[in-house]
Short mmCIF file of C-alpha atoms in Angstrom, two decimals:
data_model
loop_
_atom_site.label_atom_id
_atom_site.label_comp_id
_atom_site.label_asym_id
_atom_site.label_seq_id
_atom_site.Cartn_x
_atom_site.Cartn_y
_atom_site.Cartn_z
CA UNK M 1 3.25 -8.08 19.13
CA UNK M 2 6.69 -7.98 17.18
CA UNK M 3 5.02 -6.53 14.57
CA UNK M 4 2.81 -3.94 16.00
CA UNK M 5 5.92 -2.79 18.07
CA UNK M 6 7.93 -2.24 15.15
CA UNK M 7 5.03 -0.75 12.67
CA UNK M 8 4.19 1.74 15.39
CA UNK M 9 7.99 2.87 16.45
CA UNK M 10 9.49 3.40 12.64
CA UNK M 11 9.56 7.16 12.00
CA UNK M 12 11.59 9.25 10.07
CA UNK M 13 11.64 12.11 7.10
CA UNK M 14 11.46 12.19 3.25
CA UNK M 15 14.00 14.51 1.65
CA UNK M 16 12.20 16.33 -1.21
CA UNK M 17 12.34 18.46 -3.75
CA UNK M 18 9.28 20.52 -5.62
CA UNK M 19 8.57 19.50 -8.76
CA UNK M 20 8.57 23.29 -10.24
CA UNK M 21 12.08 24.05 -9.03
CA UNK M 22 14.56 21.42 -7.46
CA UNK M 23 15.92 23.91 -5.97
CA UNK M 24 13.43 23.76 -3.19
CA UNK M 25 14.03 21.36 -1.18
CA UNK M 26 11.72 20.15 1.95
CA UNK M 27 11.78 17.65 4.74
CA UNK M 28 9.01 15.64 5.28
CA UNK M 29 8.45 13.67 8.42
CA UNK M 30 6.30 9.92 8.40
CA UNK M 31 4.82 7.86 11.18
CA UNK M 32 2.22 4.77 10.40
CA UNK M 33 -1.64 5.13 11.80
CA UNK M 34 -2.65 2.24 12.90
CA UNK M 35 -6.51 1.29 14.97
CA UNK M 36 -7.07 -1.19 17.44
CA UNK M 37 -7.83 -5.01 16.51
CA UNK M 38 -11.83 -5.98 15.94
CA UNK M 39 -12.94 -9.62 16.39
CA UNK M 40 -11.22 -11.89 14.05
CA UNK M 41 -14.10 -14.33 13.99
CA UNK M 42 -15.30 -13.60 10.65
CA UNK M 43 -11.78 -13.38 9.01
CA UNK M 44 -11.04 -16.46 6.35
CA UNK M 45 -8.84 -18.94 7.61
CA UNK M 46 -5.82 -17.75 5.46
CA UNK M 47 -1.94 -17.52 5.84
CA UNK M 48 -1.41 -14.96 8.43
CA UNK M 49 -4.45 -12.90 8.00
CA UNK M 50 -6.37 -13.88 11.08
CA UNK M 51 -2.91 -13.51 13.06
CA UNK M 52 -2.54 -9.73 11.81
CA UNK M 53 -6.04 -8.68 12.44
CA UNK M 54 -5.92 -10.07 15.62
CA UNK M 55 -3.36 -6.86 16.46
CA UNK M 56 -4.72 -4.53 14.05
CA UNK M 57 -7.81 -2.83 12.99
CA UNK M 58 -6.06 -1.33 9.78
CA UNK M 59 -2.70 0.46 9.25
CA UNK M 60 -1.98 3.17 7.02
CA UNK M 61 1.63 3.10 6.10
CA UNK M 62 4.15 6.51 5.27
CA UNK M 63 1.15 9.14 6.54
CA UNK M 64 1.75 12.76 6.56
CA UNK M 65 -0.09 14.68 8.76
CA UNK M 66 0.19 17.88 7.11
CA UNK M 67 -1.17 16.80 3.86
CA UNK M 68 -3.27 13.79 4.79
CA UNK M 69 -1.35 11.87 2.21
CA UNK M 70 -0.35 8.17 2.96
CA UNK M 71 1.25 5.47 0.52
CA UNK M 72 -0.14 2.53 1.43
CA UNK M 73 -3.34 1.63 4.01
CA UNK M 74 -4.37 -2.23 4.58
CA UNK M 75 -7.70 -1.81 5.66
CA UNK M 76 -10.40 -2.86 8.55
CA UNK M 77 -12.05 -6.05 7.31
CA UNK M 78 -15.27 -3.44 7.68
CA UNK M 79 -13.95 -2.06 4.30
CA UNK M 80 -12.99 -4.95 1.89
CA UNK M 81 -16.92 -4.64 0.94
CA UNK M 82 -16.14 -1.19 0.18
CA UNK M 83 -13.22 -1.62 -1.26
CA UNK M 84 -14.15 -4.82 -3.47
CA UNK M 85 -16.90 -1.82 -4.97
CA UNK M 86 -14.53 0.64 -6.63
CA UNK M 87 -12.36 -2.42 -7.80
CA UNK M 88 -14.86 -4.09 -9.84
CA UNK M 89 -15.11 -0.28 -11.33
CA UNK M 90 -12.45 -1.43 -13.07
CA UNK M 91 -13.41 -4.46 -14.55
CA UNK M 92 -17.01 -4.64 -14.94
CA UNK M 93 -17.70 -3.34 -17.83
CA UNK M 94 -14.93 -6.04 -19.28
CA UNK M 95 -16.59 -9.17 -21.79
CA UNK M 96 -15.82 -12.79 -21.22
CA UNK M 97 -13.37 -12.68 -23.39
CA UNK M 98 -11.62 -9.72 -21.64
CA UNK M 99 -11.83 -11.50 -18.34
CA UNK M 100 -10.08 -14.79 -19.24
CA UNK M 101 -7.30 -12.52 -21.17
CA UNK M 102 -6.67 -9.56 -18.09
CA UNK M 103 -7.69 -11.29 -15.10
CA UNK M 104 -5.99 -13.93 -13.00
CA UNK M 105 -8.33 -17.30 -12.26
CA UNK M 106 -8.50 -16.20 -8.57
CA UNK M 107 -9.87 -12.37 -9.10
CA UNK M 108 -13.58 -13.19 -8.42
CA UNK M 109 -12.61 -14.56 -4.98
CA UNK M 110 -10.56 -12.54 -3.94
CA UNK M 111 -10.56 -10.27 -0.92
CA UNK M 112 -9.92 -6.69 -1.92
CA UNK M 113 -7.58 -5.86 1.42
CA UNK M 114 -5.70 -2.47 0.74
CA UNK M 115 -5.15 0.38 -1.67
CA UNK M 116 -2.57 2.84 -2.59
CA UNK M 117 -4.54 5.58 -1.34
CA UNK M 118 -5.65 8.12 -4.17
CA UNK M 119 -4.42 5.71 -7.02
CA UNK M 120 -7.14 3.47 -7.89
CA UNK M 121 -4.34 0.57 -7.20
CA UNK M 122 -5.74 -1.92 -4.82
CA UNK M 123 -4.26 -5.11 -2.91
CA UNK M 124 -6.01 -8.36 -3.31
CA UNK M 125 -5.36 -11.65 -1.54
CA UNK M 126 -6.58 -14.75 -3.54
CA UNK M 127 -8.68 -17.33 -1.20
CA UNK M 128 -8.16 -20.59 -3.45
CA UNK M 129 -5.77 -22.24 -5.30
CA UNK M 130 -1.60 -22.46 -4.80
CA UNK M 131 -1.84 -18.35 -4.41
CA UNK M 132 -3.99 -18.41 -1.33
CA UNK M 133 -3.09 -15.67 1.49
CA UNK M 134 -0.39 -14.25 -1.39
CA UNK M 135 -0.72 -10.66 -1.21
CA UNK M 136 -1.18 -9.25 -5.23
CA UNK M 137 -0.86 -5.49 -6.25
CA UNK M 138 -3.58 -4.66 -8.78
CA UNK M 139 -2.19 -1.54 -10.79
CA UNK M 140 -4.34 0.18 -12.83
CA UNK M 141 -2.17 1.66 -15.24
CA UNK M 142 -0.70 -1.74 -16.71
CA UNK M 143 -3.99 -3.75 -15.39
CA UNK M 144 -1.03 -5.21 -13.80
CA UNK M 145 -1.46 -7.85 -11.09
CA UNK M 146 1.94 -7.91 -9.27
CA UNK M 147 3.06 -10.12 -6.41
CA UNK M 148 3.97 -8.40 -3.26
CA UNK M 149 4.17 -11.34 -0.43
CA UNK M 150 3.59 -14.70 0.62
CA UNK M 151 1.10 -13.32 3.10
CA UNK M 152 0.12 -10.20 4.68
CA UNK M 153 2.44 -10.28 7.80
CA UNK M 154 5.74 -10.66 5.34
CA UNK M 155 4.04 -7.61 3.16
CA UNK M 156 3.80 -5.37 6.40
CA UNK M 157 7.20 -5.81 7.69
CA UNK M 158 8.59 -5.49 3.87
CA UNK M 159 6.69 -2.20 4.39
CA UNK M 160 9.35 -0.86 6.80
CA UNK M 161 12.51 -1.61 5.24
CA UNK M 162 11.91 -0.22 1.46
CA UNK M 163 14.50 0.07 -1.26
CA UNK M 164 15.14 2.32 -3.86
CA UNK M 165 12.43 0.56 -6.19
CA UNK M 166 10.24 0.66 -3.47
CA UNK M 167 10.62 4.35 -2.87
CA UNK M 168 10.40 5.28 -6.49
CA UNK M 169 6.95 3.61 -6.73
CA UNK M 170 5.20 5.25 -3.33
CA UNK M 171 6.97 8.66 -5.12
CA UNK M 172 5.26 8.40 -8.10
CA UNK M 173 1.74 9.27 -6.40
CA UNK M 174 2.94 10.92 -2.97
CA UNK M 175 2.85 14.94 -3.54
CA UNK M 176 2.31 16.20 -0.25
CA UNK M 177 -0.04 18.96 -1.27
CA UNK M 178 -1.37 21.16 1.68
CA UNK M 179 -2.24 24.32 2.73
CA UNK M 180 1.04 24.42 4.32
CA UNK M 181 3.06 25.52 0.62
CA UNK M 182 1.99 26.11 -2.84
CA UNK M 183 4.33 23.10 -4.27
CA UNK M 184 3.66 19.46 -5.25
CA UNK M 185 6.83 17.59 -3.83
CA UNK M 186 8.97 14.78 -5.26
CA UNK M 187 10.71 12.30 -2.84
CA UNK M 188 14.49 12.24 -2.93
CA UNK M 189 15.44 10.13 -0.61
CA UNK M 190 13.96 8.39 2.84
CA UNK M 191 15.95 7.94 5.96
CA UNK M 192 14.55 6.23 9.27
CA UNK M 193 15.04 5.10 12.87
CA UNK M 194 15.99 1.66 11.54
CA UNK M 195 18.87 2.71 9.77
CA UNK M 196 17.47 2.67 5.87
CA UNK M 197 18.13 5.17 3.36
CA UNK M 198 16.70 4.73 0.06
CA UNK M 199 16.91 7.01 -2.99
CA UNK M 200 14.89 7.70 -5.83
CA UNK M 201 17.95 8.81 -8.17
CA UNK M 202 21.22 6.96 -8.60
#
C-alpha cells in the first residue's frame, strides 16, 4: 500500500515554454490516474508483478487533464493482448535473419506491459531466462531495447523521483496540445510535492 499511497499523492507542475516563442511560458499541473486492482489469478508468477497488480488495475503516469496527454501508462493485464498487437507491427514484417540481429532472445515471450502513450515505444517484461520480471523499454526510433528496472515495482517508484535525463526523454513526446491554446509546449523544468526539481537545460 506504500506504493499506491505515494503514486496517488505526488502532484505538482511542469514549467514550459512554447516551442514557437520561448517567450511564452506556461505552467502545467500533473497527477497519476490510476484504476482499481482486478484478480491477479491469471498474472505470471514473476518478480513483483503479481504484488503490483494486486493494488492496481493500471496507472498512467504525468497525465494532463487538459490535453489528455500522459508520459507513461502500465496497463490492465486486459490490454497486454492489445498491446502485444501494435508491437509486433513493428517487427513482423522482419526475416530470420533480422530477428536474430534486432531482437533480444526473450522478445517472443515477452509480456508487452506499458507504452509511452502516442509514441509507438512500448515496455516489455521478459518471462524466461536471467532477465525475467526486468522491465525493458522498446524504442522505436533506435529499435532500441533499453533496461528500465529489475521489476515493475522498482520501475513505478523510479517513476516519481525523475532526473534531468528522465525529464528530457518524457519532453521529447509531451506537447500538451488542447483546445485550451494554440501552442505545442516544451518542458523546462518539473517541480513536485516530494521535493524534486529536474530540468531539461543545464
Amino acid at each position: 500500500m506504500e506504493l499506491q499511497q505515494a503514486i496517488a499523492n505526488h502532484s505538482g507542475s511542469f514549467h514550459c515554454e512554447a516551442l514557437s516563442d520561448a517567450a511564452i511560458t506556461r505552467s502545467i499541473g500533473f497527477f497519476h490516474r490510476i484504476t482499481p486492482a482486478h484478480n491477479t489469478t491469471d498474472i505470471p508468477d514473476l518478480p513483483g508483478l503479481r504484488a503490483f497488480y494486486s493494488q492496481f488495475g493500471n496507472v498512467l503516469f504525468y497525465a494532463d487533464a487538459d490535453s489528455g496527454e500522459a508520459a507513461i501508462l502500465l496497463a490492465s493485464p486486459s490490454d497486454w493482448t492489445h498491446l502485444r498487437r501494435h508491437f509486433e507491427g513493428w517487427t513482423e514484417a522482419m526475416g530470420p535473419d533480422e530477428r536474430e540481429e534486432y531482437l533480444p532472445e526473450w522478445v517472443d515471450a515477452a509480456l508487452v506491459i506499458g507504452e509511452e502513450p502516442g509514441t509507438g515505444n512500448y515496455l516489455l517484461m521478459p518471462t524466461t531466462g536471467e532477465q525475467a520480471g526486468h522491465l525493458y523499454l522498446f524504442d522505436h526510433d533506435g529499435f532500441d531495447f533499453i533496461e528500465q528496472a529489475p521489476d515493475i515495482i522498482s520501475y513505478a517508484w523510479k517513476q516519481l523521483d525523475l532526473d534531468d535525463s528522465a525529464l528530457l526523454v518524457i519532453a521529447t513526446h509531451l506537447r500538451f496540445i488542447s483546445d485550451a491554446t494554440p501552442h505545442q509546449w516544451w518542458i523546462r523544468e518539473l517541480r513536485d510535492n516530494r521535493g524534486n526539481v529536474a530540468r531539461t537545460y543545464e
